[in-house]
Amino acid sequence: MAPTRESRRTVFRQIAQRSSIDWPMYESSPLFDRSSLPTLESDVRLVAETWFQHDDHEAVEPFVHAMPLAYVQFDPHDRYTGSTSYEMETLFRLFLLKECHGWDHETALVEYLCQHPDLCEQIGLNSVPDQSTLWRSWHQRFTTELQDTVETAARTILIKAQNAGVTVPRDPERQTRRHGDENTEPDPDDQTILNQAETVTERVSDVAFPAFSLDRGEGCEIHENAYWDLQTYLGLRENLAVNEGARSFIHESNRERTPLGHAHREHIRDLSIKQIREMYCQAVSRLLDRVADTEQFFRAGIVAIDITESDPFTGDRAGHEDEIIGTKEKTDEYAYQWATVQLVGNAVPIVLDARPVRKGDTRKEIVEDLLDSAEAAVHVDNVLMDREFDSQHILEMLSQRGLSYVVPKRMQTSEKAQAKRLLKRNKDRYETDRKLHLGDNEWHSTTLIYRRKENSEHTDHRQYSVFMTNRKSGLLPEYGYRWEIESGYKSIKRFMAATTSKHFGLRFFYFAFACLLYSIWRAVDLLVQVQLTGEYEHSPIVTADNTLTLVKKKTGIG
């Protein structure tokens, strides 16, 4: 069915009801002005995603002439100075149409327009331009940056349409054609990587950071971005506390006014845990939108849930016993604990959500909470957890959600006995079905997989590990992906500001902000790899320090 006035109204009403920082993006900061091409690309992404979700929108071409462009100032990207027959907005739509169809030459576009007069009228063409006019417009009138935006926007439109089940004129490439043949080129050198990283970091950080707000009201002399600038600065230094960091930041920042340490802490303390999580999830959502057009992102589907802890707390925890709780190891030490859900496997390892762990929080509550966030952000198929989540009620909840899982099982008497039998028979692997009691004569069916560890230091039954899964042994190799969340924690803690404060909200904010910096780093690395090589390898080619330095430079915009 063709788009109707009512269907268009429905789409743009949905967009209008979103947060003002989501669309149009040029309102977020002065960087996103009406001539900003990153803004235009982002708006195309948002409108296309909403547009193709409507049942009446079953083709790509109506979107090309329906996409709002009246607000875009094309003048800075127009290399012609004299009078012209065709407006830049009209030409932009024409080349967007050409790119969506994948036509290599302007002649195909001219022929198509001649055959579809209704389309010409909708786009605003009084006459069809000839081939030479279109060639000159693309090669001599459009800047290289505007050409890149046309290609990026067309690819986004095709991907969003295809994801919604709409038939597309051609299969979308997952990277720009400008880099499609670079696999035969030598590996990019350090300066090329750094230059590309700076461009990407500028876009990514300006997408993520506007999601954070201190709600300080109007008329403040110190710009809010200065606070995020300072927080990022703290993450650049090992064990740097805010008071010392604020004093150093005065000299290293190019801002006229920067916050003092105590003012920074006070504003962060005013944020509730709920506010911090909402802002974090919004920032990650914007980050995911930025990487969503790459093939690598569409490998997403496996998430790992885990709990990490801060360094052991050695002070007086009186009055904070519910927040500074025991460590996961059976010791007499105490520590703050944080839980996260993170993409793992072939996907870029972005931390989708984080939450604090308090005394009394059950593992099932934690898993449900984090999965709600994860499934709202990405498509989830499989969940990986470690043995502290060995609970039949958690496993049943995952199955009820239609999710697969792999979880190590703590070896009880029956598992130890089975492992001893396997050792005696010299068997490396064994599978058996098991029903776990849920109570009230209800059971959860799972599969136990015994696997012998290679080069184990033990000579008894401890050579074996036992895993539980609801998808047989095919998922077991994926459990190896869970190590990524542990290595991620090491980097995240490297990005945290130091503090001796017992304020729970402040502690959690420092951890959440470090998770965001880590996620930005990994997103930047993915985009740089794809743009330079057309491929993505998990071993980063962009260092964390380089990314954070570039982020620090860009967060001061405002």
Coordinates of C-alpha atoms in Angstrom, one line a residue:
M1 CA 0.0 0.0 0.0
A2 CA 1.2 3.5 -0.8
P3 CA 1.9 6.0 2.0
T4 CA -1.1 8.1 3.0
R5 CA -1.4 11.4 4.7
E6 CA -2.5 9.5 7.8
S7 CA 0.5 7.1 7.7
R8 CA 3.0 10.0 7.3
R9 CA 1.3 11.8 10.2
T10 CA 1.6 8.7 12.3
V11 CA 5.3 8.4 11.6
F12 CA 6.2 12.0 12.3
R13 CA 4.0 12.1 15.4
Q14 CA 6.0 9.2 16.8
I15 CA 9.2 11.0 16.1
A16 CA 7.9 14.2 17.6
Q17 CA 7.1 12.4 20.8
R18 CA 10.7 11.3 21.3
S19 CA 13.1 13.2 23.4
S20 CA 14.1 16.6 21.9
I21 CA 17.8 15.5 22.0
D22 CA 17.0 12.6 19.7
W23 CA 15.7 14.5 16.6
P24 CA 16.4 16.9 15.0
M25 CA 20.0 16.4 16.3
Y26 CA 21.1 19.9 15.3
E27 CA 19.4 21.2 18.4
S28 CA 21.8 19.2 20.7
S29 CA 24.8 21.5 20.4
P30 CA 26.2 24.2 18.1
L31 CA 28.2 21.5 16.3
F32 CA 24.9 20.1 15.0
D33 CA 23.8 23.2 13.0
R34 CA 21.5 23.1 10.0
S35 CA 24.5 22.5 7.6
S36 CA 25.9 19.6 9.6
L37 CA 26.1 16.4 7.5
P38 CA 26.5 14.1 10.5
T39 CA 23.2 15.5 11.7
L40 CA 21.6 14.8 8.4
E41 CA 22.9 11.3 8.4
S42 CA 21.6 10.7 11.9
D43 CA 18.2 12.2 11.1
V44 CA 17.8 9.9 8.0
R45 CA 18.7 7.0 10.3
L46 CA 16.0 7.8 12.8
V47 CA 13.2 8.8 10.3
A48 CA 13.9 5.7 8.2
E49 CA 13.8 3.4 11.2
T50 CA 10.4 4.8 12.2
W51 CA 9.0 5.1 8.6
F52 CA 9.5 1.5 7.5
Q53 CA 8.0 0.1 10.7
H54 CA 4.6 1.4 9.4
D55 CA 2.6 -1.3 7.7
D56 CA 1.6 1.0 4.8
H57 CA 5.2 1.8 3.9
E58 CA 6.3 -1.0 1.6
A59 CA 8.8 0.7 -0.8
V60 CA 11.9 2.7 -0.7
E61 CA 11.1 5.5 -3.2
P62 CA 8.3 7.1 -1.2
F63 CA 10.7 7.6 1.6
V64 CA 13.2 9.4 -0.7
H65 CA 10.7 12.2 -1.4
A66 CA 9.0 12.1 2.0
M67 CA 12.2 12.6 4.1
P68 CA 12.1 16.2 5.6
L69 CA 15.0 18.3 4.1
A70 CA 13.6 21.8 4.4
Y71 CA 15.6 22.5 7.5
V72 CA 18.9 21.4 5.9
Q73 CA 21.3 24.2 4.7
F74 CA 23.0 22.8 1.6
D75 CA 24.8 26.1 0.7
P76 CA 28.1 25.2 2.4
H77 CA 28.3 22.0 0.4
D78 CA 27.4 23.7 -2.9
R79 CA 30.5 24.5 -5.0
Y80 CA 28.5 26.5 -7.6
T81 CA 28.2 30.2 -7.0
G82 CA 26.0 31.4 -9.8
S83 CA 22.3 30.8 -10.6
T84 CA 21.3 27.2 -11.2
S85 CA 18.2 25.4 -12.6
Y86 CA 17.9 22.8 -9.9
E87 CA 17.9 23.3 -6.1
M88 CA 20.4 21.3 -4.0
E89 CA 17.5 19.7 -2.0
T90 CA 16.0 18.3 -5.3
L91 CA 19.4 17.1 -6.5
F92 CA 20.1 15.4 -3.1
R93 CA 16.9 13.4 -3.5
L94 CA 17.7 12.5 -7.1
F95 CA 21.2 11.2 -6.2
L96 CA 19.7 9.5 -3.1
L97 CA 17.4 7.6 -5.5
K98 CA 20.3 6.7 -7.8
E99 CA 22.3 5.4 -4.9
C100 CA 19.4 3.4 -3.5
H101 CA 19.1 1.6 -6.9
G102 CA 22.8 1.2 -7.3
W103 CA 23.0 2.7 -10.7
D104 CA 26.6 3.4 -11.9
H105 CA 25.7 6.1 -14.4
E106 CA 23.3 9.1 -14.5
T107 CA 21.7 7.8 -17.8
A108 CA 19.8 5.1 -15.8
L109 CA 18.5 7.7 -13.5
V110 CA 17.3 9.9 -16.4
E111 CA 15.5 7.0 -18.0
Y112 CA 13.8 6.1 -14.8
L113 CA 12.6 9.6 -14.2
C114 CA 11.2 9.9 -17.7
Q115 CA 9.2 6.7 -17.1
H116 CA 7.9 7.9 -13.7
P117 CA 6.4 11.4 -14.1
D118 CA 4.5 11.1 -10.8
L119 CA 7.8 10.6 -8.9
C120 CA 9.2 13.7 -10.6
E121 CA 6.3 15.8 -9.5
Q122 CA 6.6 14.5 -5.9
I123 CA 10.3 15.3 -5.8
G124 CA 9.6 18.8 -7.2
L125 CA 11.0 18.4 -10.7
N126 CA 9.4 20.6 -13.4
S127 CA 11.6 18.9 -16.1
V128 CA 13.9 16.0 -16.1
P129 CA 17.6 17.1 -16.1
D130 CA 19.8 15.6 -18.8
Q131 CA 22.7 13.2 -18.2
S132 CA 25.4 15.9 -18.5
T133 CA 23.6 18.2 -16.0
L134 CA 23.4 15.4 -13.4
W135 CA 27.1 14.4 -14.0
R136 CA 28.3 18.0 -13.5
S137 CA 26.1 18.4 -10.4
W138 CA 27.5 15.2 -8.8
H139 CA 31.2 15.7 -9.8
Q140 CA 31.5 19.5 -9.8
R141 CA 28.7 20.9 -7.6
F142 CA 28.5 18.4 -4.7
T143 CA 31.4 18.4 -2.3
T144 CA 33.1 15.1 -1.5
E145 CA 31.6 15.2 2.0
L146 CA 28.1 15.6 0.6
Q147 CA 28.7 12.7 -1.8
D148 CA 29.7 10.6 1.2
T149 CA 26.5 11.6 3.0
V150 CA 24.4 10.6 0.0
E151 CA 26.0 7.1 0.0
T152 CA 25.7 6.7 3.8
A153 CA 22.1 7.9 3.8
A154 CA 21.1 5.5 0.9
R155 CA 22.8 2.6 2.7
T156 CA 21.0 3.4 5.9
I157 CA 17.6 3.6 4.1
L158 CA 18.2 0.2 2.4
I159 CA 19.2 -1.4 5.7
K160 CA 16.3 0.0 7.7
A161 CA 13.9 -1.1 5.0
Q162 CA 15.4 -4.5 4.7
N163 CA 15.3 -5.0 8.5
A164 CA 11.6 -4.2 8.4
G165 CA 10.9 -6.7 5.7
V166 CA 10.5 -4.2 2.9
T167 CA 11.7 -5.2 -0.6
V168 CA 14.7 -3.1 -1.6
P169 CA 16.1 -2.3 -5.1
R170 CA 19.5 -3.8 -4.2
D171 CA 21.2 -5.5 -1.3
P172 CA 22.8 -2.9 0.9
E173 CA 26.5 -3.0 1.4
R174 CA 27.6 -2.9 5.0
Q175 CA 30.4 -0.5 4.3
T176 CA 30.8 2.4 1.9
R177 CA 31.8 1.6 -1.6
R178 CA 34.8 3.9 -1.2
H179 CA 36.3 1.3 1.0
G180 CA 34.9 -1.8 -0.5
D181 CA 38.0 -2.8 -2.4
E182 CA 40.6 -2.0 0.3
N183 CA 41.1 -5.6 1.4
T184 CA 44.0 -5.9 -1.0
E185 CA 45.7 -2.7 0.3
P186 CA 48.4 -2.8 3.0
D187 CA 47.4 -2.4 6.6
P188 CA 46.8 1.2 7.5
D189 CA 49.6 2.9 9.3
D190 CA 49.3 4.6 12.7
Q191 CA 48.8 8.1 11.4
T192 CA 46.0 7.0 9.1
I193 CA 44.3 5.1 11.9
L194 CA 44.6 8.1 14.2
N195 CA 43.3 10.6 11.6
Q196 CA 40.3 8.3 10.9
A197 CA 39.7 7.8 14.6
E198 CA 39.6 11.5 15.2
T199 CA 36.9 11.9 12.6
V200 CA 34.8 9.0 14.0
T201 CA 35.4 9.9 17.6
E202 CA 34.0 13.4 17.0
R203 CA 30.8 12.0 15.6
V204 CA 30.4 9.2 18.2
S205 CA 31.1 11.3 21.3
D206 CA 28.7 14.0 20.1
V207 CA 26.1 11.3 19.7
A208 CA 26.6 9.8 23.2
F209 CA 27.4 12.6 25.5
P210 CA 24.3 14.8 24.9
A211 CA 22.3 12.1 26.6
F212 CA 23.7 13.1 30.0
S213 CA 22.3 16.0 31.9
L214 CA 22.8 17.6 35.3
D215 CA 19.5 19.5 35.2
R216 CA 21.2 22.6 36.7
G217 CA 18.7 25.1 35.3
E218 CA 19.4 28.1 33.1
G219 CA 22.0 30.8 33.4
C220 CA 24.9 28.7 34.7
E221 CA 28.3 30.2 33.9
I222 CA 30.1 26.9 33.5
H223 CA 28.8 24.9 30.5
E224 CA 27.5 21.5 31.3
N225 CA 29.8 19.8 28.8
A226 CA 32.7 21.0 31.0
Y227 CA 31.6 18.5 33.7
W228 CA 31.6 15.6 31.2
D229 CA 34.9 17.0 29.9
L230 CA 36.4 16.8 33.4
Q231 CA 34.9 13.3 34.0
T232 CA 36.6 12.1 30.8
Y233 CA 39.8 13.8 31.9
L234 CA 39.7 11.8 35.1
G235 CA 39.4 8.6 33.1
L236 CA 42.6 9.4 31.2
R237 CA 44.7 9.2 34.3
E238 CA 45.4 6.3 36.6
N239 CA 43.9 6.8 40.1
L240 CA 43.2 10.5 39.6
A241 CA 40.7 11.9 42.1
V242 CA 38.4 14.8 41.2
N243 CA 40.0 17.5 43.4
E244 CA 43.5 16.9 42.0
G245 CA 42.0 16.4 38.5
A246 CA 40.0 19.6 38.6
R247 CA 43.1 21.6 39.5
S248 CA 45.1 20.1 36.6
F249 CA 42.2 20.4 34.2
I250 CA 42.2 24.2 34.6
H251 CA 45.6 24.3 32.9
E252 CA 45.0 21.6 30.3
S253 CA 41.5 22.6 29.2
N254 CA 40.9 25.3 26.6
R255 CA 37.8 26.4 28.4
E256 CA 37.6 29.7 30.2
R257 CA 35.7 28.2 33.1
T258 CA 35.9 24.7 34.5
P259 CA 34.2 23.2 37.5
L260 CA 36.0 22.8 40.9
G261 CA 36.2 19.3 42.3
H262 CA 33.7 19.9 45.1
A263 CA 31.1 21.4 42.7
H264 CA 31.6 18.5 40.3
R265 CA 31.0 16.0 43.1
E266 CA 27.9 17.8 44.4
H267 CA 26.2 17.8 41.0
I268 CA 26.9 14.1 40.5
R269 CA 25.6 13.3 44.0
D270 CA 22.3 15.0 43.0
L271 CA 21.7 12.3 40.4
S272 CA 19.7 9.3 41.4
I273 CA 20.6 5.7 40.4
K274 CA 17.5 5.7 38.2
Q275 CA 18.5 8.9 36.5
I276 CA 22.1 7.6 35.9
R277 CA 20.8 4.4 34.4
E278 CA 18.3 6.2 32.2
M279 CA 20.9 8.6 30.8
Y280 CA 23.4 5.7 30.3
C281 CA 20.9 3.6 28.4
Q282 CA 19.9 6.6 26.2
A283 CA 23.6 7.3 25.5
V284 CA 24.2 3.6 24.5
S285 CA 21.0 3.7 22.3
R286 CA 22.5 6.6 20.4
L287 CA 25.8 4.8 20.2
L288 CA 24.2 1.7 18.9
D289 CA 22.4 3.8 16.2
R290 CA 25.8 5.0 15.0
V291 CA 27.2 1.5 14.6
A292 CA 23.9 -0.2 13.5
D293 CA 24.6 0.1 9.8
T294 CA 27.7 -2.1 9.9
E295 CA 27.5 -5.8 9.2
Q296 CA 29.4 -6.5 12.4
F297 CA 26.7 -5.0 14.5
F298 CA 24.1 -7.3 13.0
R299 CA 26.0 -10.3 14.3
A300 CA 24.7 -9.1 17.7
G301 CA 22.7 -11.7 19.6
I302 CA 24.9 -13.0 22.4
V303 CA 25.1 -11.1 25.7
A304 CA 27.0 -11.9 28.8
I305 CA 25.8 -10.9 32.3
D306 CA 28.2 -10.7 35.1
I307 CA 29.0 -8.9 38.4
T308 CA 32.3 -7.1 39.1
E309 CA 33.5 -5.5 42.3
S310 CA 35.6 -2.5 43.2
D311 CA 38.8 -2.9 45.1
P312 CA 38.2 -4.2 48.6
F313 CA 36.9 -1.4 50.9
T314 CA 39.1 -0.9 54.0
G315 CA 37.3 2.0 55.7
D316 CA 34.5 2.1 58.2
R317 CA 31.3 0.9 56.4
A318 CA 28.9 1.7 59.3
G319 CA 25.6 2.9 57.8
H320 CA 26.5 1.5 54.4
E321 CA 26.3 -2.2 55.0
D322 CA 23.7 -2.7 52.3
E323 CA 25.9 -1.0 49.7
I324 CA 29.4 -2.1 50.6
I325 CA 28.7 -5.8 50.7
G326 CA 30.9 -9.0 50.8
T327 CA 33.0 -10.0 47.8
K328 CA 32.1 -12.8 45.5
E329 CA 34.9 -14.8 46.9
K330 CA 34.4 -16.3 50.4
T331 CA 36.6 -13.9 52.3
D332 CA 36.1 -11.4 55.1
E333 CA 36.6 -8.5 52.7
Y334 CA 33.9 -6.0 51.6
A335 CA 33.5 -4.1 48.3
Y336 CA 31.0 -2.2 46.1
Q337 CA 29.5 -4.5 43.4
W338 CA 28.2 -3.6 39.9
A339 CA 26.4 -5.8 37.4
T340 CA 26.5 -5.4 33.7
V341 CA 25.1 -6.9 30.5
Q342 CA 27.4 -6.7 27.5
L343 CA 27.5 -7.7 23.9
V344 CA 30.0 -10.5 23.3
G345 CA 30.8 -13.0 20.5
N346 CA 31.3 -11.5 17.0
A347 CA 29.6 -8.3 17.9
V348 CA 31.4 -5.1 19.1
P349 CA 31.6 -5.5 22.9
I350 CA 29.4 -2.6 24.1
V351 CA 28.1 -2.5 27.6
L352 CA 24.4 -2.2 27.2
D353 CA 23.5 -1.5 30.8
A354 CA 24.9 -1.4 34.3
R355 CA 23.3 -1.4 37.7
P356 CA 24.5 -1.5 41.3
V357 CA 24.2 -4.6 43.5
R358 CA 22.8 -4.1 47.0
K359 CA 22.5 -6.5 49.8
G360 CA 19.2 -8.4 49.3
D361 CA 19.2 -8.2 45.5
T362 CA 18.6 -11.6 44.1
R363 CA 20.5 -12.9 41.1
K364 CA 17.2 -13.5 39.4
E365 CA 16.1 -9.8 39.9
I366 CA 19.5 -8.7 38.6
V367 CA 19.3 -10.8 35.4
E368 CA 15.7 -9.9 34.7
D369 CA 16.5 -6.2 35.1
L370 CA 19.5 -6.2 32.8
L371 CA 17.8 -8.4 30.2
D372 CA 14.9 -5.9 30.0
S373 CA 17.4 -3.2 29.1
A374 CA 19.4 -5.4 26.7
E375 CA 16.3 -6.6 24.8
A376 CA 15.0 -3.1 24.5
A377 CA 18.3 -2.1 22.8
V378 CA 19.3 -5.1 20.6
H379 CA 18.0 -8.5 19.5
V380 CA 19.1 -11.1 22.0
D381 CA 19.3 -14.8 21.3
N382 CA 21.8 -16.3 23.8
V383 CA 22.8 -15.4 27.3
L384 CA 26.1 -16.4 28.9
M385 CA 26.6 -16.2 32.7
D386 CA 29.1 -17.7 35.2
R387 CA 28.3 -20.2 38.0
E388 CA 27.1 -17.6 40.5
F389 CA 23.9 -17.5 38.4
D390 CA 23.5 -21.3 38.7
S391 CA 19.8 -21.2 39.6
Q392 CA 17.0 -23.2 38.2
H393 CA 14.6 -20.3 38.6
I394 CA 17.0 -18.0 36.5
L395 CA 17.2 -20.7 33.8
E396 CA 13.5 -21.2 33.7
M397 CA 13.0 -17.4 33.3
L398 CA 15.4 -17.4 30.4
S399 CA 13.6 -20.2 28.7
Q400 CA 10.3 -18.5 29.2
R401 CA 11.7 -15.5 27.4
G402 CA 12.6 -17.7 24.5
L403 CA 16.4 -17.3 25.1
S404 CA 19.2 -19.8 25.0
Y405 CA 21.7 -20.0 27.8
V406 CA 25.0 -21.6 28.8
V407 CA 25.8 -21.5 32.5
P408 CA 28.4 -23.5 34.4
K409 CA 27.0 -25.7 37.2
R410 CA 28.4 -26.0 40.6
M411 CA 29.3 -29.6 41.1
Q412 CA 27.2 -31.3 43.8
T413 CA 27.4 -34.9 45.0
S414 CA 25.8 -36.4 41.8
E415 CA 27.9 -34.3 39.4
K416 CA 31.1 -35.3 41.3
A417 CA 30.1 -39.0 41.1
Q418 CA 29.5 -38.7 37.3
A419 CA 32.8 -37.0 36.8
K420 CA 34.6 -39.8 38.6
R421 CA 32.9 -42.3 36.4
L422 CA 33.9 -40.4 33.3
L423 CA 37.5 -40.2 34.6
K424 CA 37.6 -43.9 35.2
R425 CA 36.3 -44.6 31.6
N426 CA 38.7 -41.9 30.2
K427 CA 35.9 -40.1 28.5
D428 CA 36.4 -36.4 27.6
R429 CA 32.8 -35.5 27.1
Y430 CA 29.3 -36.5 28.2
E431 CA 25.8 -35.2 27.9
T432 CA 22.6 -36.0 29.9
D433 CA 19.2 -34.4 30.3
R434 CA 18.3 -33.2 33.8
K435 CA 15.1 -31.9 35.4
L436 CA 15.6 -29.2 38.0
H437 CA 12.9 -28.8 40.7
L438 CA 11.2 -25.4 40.7
G439 CA 8.7 -26.2 43.5
D440 CA 5.1 -27.2 43.5
N441 CA 5.7 -30.1 41.3
E442 CA 7.2 -27.9 38.5
W443 CA 10.4 -28.7 36.8
H444 CA 12.9 -27.0 34.4
S445 CA 14.4 -29.3 31.8
T446 CA 18.0 -28.7 30.9
T447 CA 21.0 -30.5 29.5
L448 CA 24.2 -31.1 31.5
I449 CA 27.4 -31.3 29.5
Y450 CA 30.5 -32.6 31.1
R451 CA 33.7 -31.5 29.5
R452 CA 37.3 -32.4 30.4
K453 CA 39.6 -29.5 30.8
E454 CA 42.8 -29.6 28.7
N455 CA 46.1 -29.6 30.7
S456 CA 44.3 -29.6 34.0
E457 CA 46.4 -29.4 37.1
H458 CA 44.1 -31.8 38.8
T459 CA 44.2 -35.6 38.7
D460 CA 40.7 -36.3 40.1
H461 CA 37.1 -35.4 39.1
R462 CA 38.1 -31.7 39.1
Q463 CA 39.4 -32.2 35.6
Y464 CA 35.8 -31.8 34.5
S465 CA 33.5 -28.8 34.2
V466 CA 29.8 -29.1 34.0
F467 CA 27.6 -26.7 31.9
M468 CA 23.9 -26.3 31.7
T469 CA 22.2 -25.3 28.5
N470 CA 18.7 -25.5 26.9
R471 CA 20.1 -25.9 23.3
K472 CA 22.3 -29.0 23.6
S473 CA 26.0 -28.9 23.0
G474 CA 25.9 -26.6 20.0
L475 CA 26.1 -23.6 22.2
L476 CA 28.9 -24.7 24.4
P477 CA 31.7 -23.3 22.2
E478 CA 30.1 -19.9 22.6
Y479 CA 30.8 -19.9 26.3
G480 CA 34.3 -19.0 25.5
Y481 CA 33.1 -15.6 24.5
R482 CA 32.3 -14.8 28.2
W483 CA 36.0 -14.1 28.8
E484 CA 35.4 -10.8 26.9
I485 CA 33.4 -9.4 29.8
E486 CA 36.2 -10.1 32.2
S487 CA 38.8 -8.4 30.0
G488 CA 36.3 -5.6 29.5
Y489 CA 36.1 -5.0 33.3
K490 CA 39.9 -4.5 33.4
S491 CA 39.6 -1.7 30.8
I492 CA 36.5 -0.2 32.4
K493 CA 38.2 0.0 35.8
R494 CA 41.2 1.7 34.1
F495 CA 38.8 4.4 32.9
M496 CA 37.3 5.1 36.4
A497 CA 38.1 8.2 38.4
A498 CA 39.5 7.5 41.9
T499 CA 37.5 8.3 45.0
T500 CA 37.3 7.6 48.7
S501 CA 33.7 8.8 48.9
K502 CA 31.1 6.3 50.3
H503 CA 28.3 8.0 48.4
F504 CA 26.6 5.2 46.5
G505 CA 25.3 7.3 43.6
L506 CA 28.7 8.9 43.0
R507 CA 30.5 5.5 43.1
F508 CA 28.0 4.1 40.6
F509 CA 28.2 7.1 38.3
Y510 CA 32.0 6.8 38.1
F511 CA 31.5 3.1 37.1
A512 CA 28.7 3.8 34.6
F513 CA 30.7 6.7 33.0
A514 CA 33.7 4.4 32.7
C515 CA 31.5 1.8 31.0
L516 CA 30.4 4.5 28.5
L517 CA 34.0 5.5 27.8
Y518 CA 34.9 1.9 27.2
S519 CA 31.9 1.4 24.9
I520 CA 32.8 4.5 22.9
W521 CA 36.3 3.2 22.5
R522 CA 35.1 -0.1 21.1
A523 CA 32.5 1.6 18.9
V524 CA 35.2 3.9 17.5
D525 CA 37.5 1.0 16.9
L526 CA 34.8 -0.9 15.0
L527 CA 33.9 2.0 12.8
V528 CA 37.6 2.8 12.0
Q529 CA 38.4 -0.8 11.2
V530 CA 35.3 -1.1 8.9
Q531 CA 36.1 2.2 7.1
L532 CA 39.8 1.5 6.6
T533 CA 39.7 -2.2 5.9
G534 CA 36.1 -3.3 5.4
E535 CA 36.5 -5.9 8.1
Y536 CA 36.3 -6.1 11.9
E537 CA 38.7 -7.9 14.1
H538 CA 38.3 -8.0 17.9
S539 CA 41.9 -7.0 18.5
P540 CA 41.6 -3.2 18.5
I541 CA 43.7 -1.2 16.1
V542 CA 42.7 2.1 17.9
T543 CA 44.1 2.3 21.4
A544 CA 42.0 3.3 24.4
D545 CA 44.3 6.1 25.2
N546 CA 44.0 7.6 21.7
T547 CA 40.2 7.4 21.8
L548 CA 40.0 9.0 25.2
T549 CA 42.3 11.8 24.3
L550 CA 40.2 12.4 21.2
V551 CA 37.0 12.3 23.2
K552 CA 38.4 14.8 25.7
K553 CA 39.1 17.2 22.8
K554 CA 35.5 16.8 21.4
T555 CA 33.4 16.9 24.6
G556 CA 34.4 20.5 25.1
I557 CA 32.2 21.5 22.1
G558 CA 29.3 23.6 23.3

